[in-house]
Amino acid sequence: MSNYLSKTLKSGEVCKLRSIETLCTENCEGLGRLWREVTENQNVEIKIHELVSVLRNADQVVSLHIIIEGLPSQELVIDDGELVANTIVMHDD
């Protein structure tokens, strides 16, 4: 997931993280902090490079829902480990 996001979106781009749940066995502190923040606040704004950095430690992404800031029609939804929706458009640089 982290590779896909880093190749598809600009690293400084901001997204709204509406949900995240992962499985992790090593270096899980960042994932745990992010999960708690999203659970408490929902719609957490995060830069793509920060999200990618944290997701690199996930063994599996169980659920993830992001919406690109300023582009509400572009979102990625994973539920129960399955891709449900992906309307994110790759940026041409």
PDB file of C-alpha atoms in Angstrom:
ATOM      1  CA  MET A   1       0.000   0.000   0.000  1.00  0.00           C
ATOM      2  CA  SER A   2       2.784   2.419   0.871  1.00  0.00           C
ATOM      3  CA  ASN A   3       4.445   1.862  -2.523  1.00  0.00           C
ATOM      4  CA  TYR A   4       1.187   2.488  -4.367  1.00  0.00           C
ATOM      5  CA  LEU A   5       0.511   5.729  -2.499  1.00  0.00           C
ATOM      6  CA  SER A   6       4.058   7.030  -2.938  1.00  0.00           C
ATOM      7  CA  LYS A   7       3.964   6.327  -6.697  1.00  0.00           C
ATOM      8  CA  THR A   8       0.451   7.682  -7.218  1.00  0.00           C
ATOM      9  CA  LEU A   9       0.367  10.841  -5.100  1.00  0.00           C
ATOM     10  CA  LYS A  10       2.759  13.704  -4.440  1.00  0.00           C
ATOM     11  CA  SER A  11       4.559  13.295  -1.119  1.00  0.00           C
ATOM     12  CA  GLY A  12       3.550  16.739   0.169  1.00  0.00           C
ATOM     13  CA  GLU A  13      -0.085  16.258  -0.776  1.00  0.00           C
ATOM     14  CA  VAL A  14      -2.535  16.171   2.129  1.00  0.00           C
ATOM     15  CA  CYS A  15      -5.284  13.641   2.653  1.00  0.00           C
ATOM     16  CA  LYS A  16      -7.998  13.165   5.219  1.00  0.00           C
ATOM     17  CA  LEU A  17      -7.570   9.856   6.956  1.00  0.00           C
ATOM     18  CA  ARG A  18     -11.003   8.647   8.011  1.00  0.00           C
ATOM     19  CA  SER A  19     -10.076   5.136   9.154  1.00  0.00           C
ATOM     20  CA  ILE A  20      -7.044   2.902   9.502  1.00  0.00           C
ATOM     21  CA  GLU A  21      -6.512  -0.564  10.900  1.00  0.00           C
ATOM     22  CA  THR A  22      -3.422  -2.650  10.274  1.00  0.00           C
ATOM     23  CA  LEU A  23      -1.625  -5.768  11.401  1.00  0.00           C
ATOM     24  CA  CYS A  24       1.919  -5.146  12.514  1.00  0.00           C
ATOM     25  CA  THR A  25       4.652  -7.196  14.216  1.00  0.00           C
ATOM     26  CA  GLU A  26       7.629  -4.796  14.356  1.00  0.00           C
ATOM     27  CA  ASN A  27       8.065  -1.030  14.755  1.00  0.00           C
ATOM     28  CA  CYS A  28       4.334  -0.553  15.356  1.00  0.00           C
ATOM     29  CA  GLU A  29       4.418   2.572  17.533  1.00  0.00           C
ATOM     30  CA  GLY A  30       3.668   4.979  14.673  1.00  0.00           C
ATOM     31  CA  LEU A  31       0.785   2.859  13.426  1.00  0.00           C
ATOM     32  CA  GLY A  32      -0.616   2.652  16.950  1.00  0.00           C
ATOM     33  CA  ARG A  33      -0.421   6.414  17.448  1.00  0.00           C
ATOM     34  CA  LEU A  34      -2.090   7.084  14.125  1.00  0.00           C
ATOM     35  CA  TRP A  35      -4.834   4.514  14.814  1.00  0.00           C
ATOM     36  CA  ARG A  36      -5.570   6.149  18.191  1.00  0.00           C
ATOM     37  CA  GLU A  37      -5.665   9.624  16.675  1.00  0.00           C
ATOM     38  CA  VAL A  38      -8.055   8.556  13.897  1.00  0.00           C
ATOM     39  CA  THR A  39     -10.235   6.608  16.350  1.00  0.00           C
ATOM     40  CA  GLU A  40     -10.530   9.669  18.599  1.00  0.00           C
ATOM     41  CA  ASN A  41     -10.819  12.411  15.967  1.00  0.00           C
ATOM     42  CA  GLN A  42     -11.700  10.975  12.531  1.00  0.00           C
ATOM     43  CA  ASN A  43     -10.810  13.004   9.459  1.00  0.00           C
ATOM     44  CA  VAL A  44      -7.167  13.384  10.522  1.00  0.00           C
ATOM     45  CA  GLU A  45      -5.213  15.479   8.040  1.00  0.00           C
ATOM     46  CA  ILE A  46      -1.885  13.917   7.142  1.00  0.00           C
ATOM     47  CA  LYS A  47       0.678  14.422   4.397  1.00  0.00           C
ATOM     48  CA  ILE A  48       1.080  11.509   2.026  1.00  0.00           C
ATOM     49  CA  HIS A  49       4.786  11.084   2.843  1.00  0.00           C
ATOM     50  CA  GLU A  50       3.922  10.780   6.568  1.00  0.00           C
ATOM     51  CA  LEU A  51       1.201   8.205   5.883  1.00  0.00           C
ATOM     52  CA  VAL A  52       3.498   6.234   3.581  1.00  0.00           C
ATOM     53  CA  SER A  53       6.265   6.256   6.209  1.00  0.00           C
ATOM     54  CA  VAL A  54       3.930   4.807   8.842  1.00  0.00           C
ATOM     55  CA  LEU A  55       2.296   2.263   6.501  1.00  0.00           C
ATOM     56  CA  ARG A  56       5.693   0.801   5.558  1.00  0.00           C
ATOM     57  CA  ASN A  57       5.679  -0.950   8.951  1.00  0.00           C
ATOM     58  CA  ALA A  58       2.285  -2.605   8.397  1.00  0.00           C
ATOM     59  CA  ASP A  59       2.292  -6.322   7.659  1.00  0.00           C
ATOM     60  CA  GLN A  60      -1.248  -5.984   6.325  1.00  0.00           C
ATOM     61  CA  VAL A  61      -3.711  -3.148   5.821  1.00  0.00           C
ATOM     62  CA  VAL A  62      -7.056  -4.346   7.183  1.00  0.00           C
ATOM     63  CA  SER A  63      -8.929  -1.089   6.631  1.00  0.00           C
ATOM     64  CA  LEU A  64      -7.999   2.283   5.244  1.00  0.00           C
ATOM     65  CA  HIS A  65     -10.101   5.200   4.071  1.00  0.00           C
ATOM     66  CA  ILE A  66      -8.424   8.301   2.708  1.00  0.00           C
ATOM     67  CA  ILE A  67      -9.820  11.265   0.819  1.00  0.00           C
ATOM     68  CA  ILE A  68      -7.491  13.619  -1.039  1.00  0.00           C
ATOM     69  CA  GLU A  69      -7.646  17.144   0.390  1.00  0.00           C
ATOM     70  CA  GLY A  70      -9.543  19.456  -1.935  1.00  0.00           C
ATOM     71  CA  LEU A  71     -10.570  16.555  -4.186  1.00  0.00           C
ATOM     72  CA  PRO A  72     -13.438  14.833  -2.343  1.00  0.00           C
ATOM     73  CA  SER A  73     -14.216  12.581  -5.319  1.00  0.00           C
ATOM     74  CA  GLN A  74     -10.760  11.009  -5.034  1.00  0.00           C
ATOM     75  CA  GLU A  75     -10.690   8.406  -2.302  1.00  0.00           C
ATOM     76  CA  LEU A  76      -9.270   5.008  -1.459  1.00  0.00           C
ATOM     77  CA  VAL A  77     -11.241   2.551   0.647  1.00  0.00           C
ATOM     78  CA  ILE A  78      -9.983  -0.800   1.900  1.00  0.00           C
ATOM     79  CA  ASP A  79     -12.218  -2.878   4.145  1.00  0.00           C
ATOM     80  CA  ASP A  80     -11.457  -6.289   5.621  1.00  0.00           C
ATOM     81  CA  GLY A  81      -8.246  -6.378   3.585  1.00  0.00           C
ATOM     82  CA  GLU A  82     -10.081  -5.942   0.271  1.00  0.00           C
ATOM     83  CA  LEU A  83     -10.043  -2.947  -2.054  1.00  0.00           C
ATOM     84  CA  VAL A  84     -13.582  -1.525  -2.028  1.00  0.00           C
ATOM     85  CA  ALA A  85     -13.066   1.735  -3.942  1.00  0.00           C
ATOM     86  CA  ASN A  86     -10.215   3.603  -5.567  1.00  0.00           C
ATOM     87  CA  THR A  87     -10.952   6.800  -7.450  1.00  0.00           C
ATOM     88  CA  ILE A  88      -7.489   8.316  -6.953  1.00  0.00           C
ATOM     89  CA  VAL A  89      -5.983   9.685 -10.150  1.00  0.00           C
ATOM     90  CA  MET A  90      -2.230   9.312 -10.625  1.00  0.00           C
ATOM     91  CA  HIS A  91      -0.371  12.615 -10.857  1.00  0.00           C
ATOM     92  CA  ASP A  92       1.774  13.283 -13.883  1.00  0.00           C
ATOM     93  CA  ASP A  93       4.976  15.073 -12.946  1.00  0.00           C
TER      94      ASP A  93
END
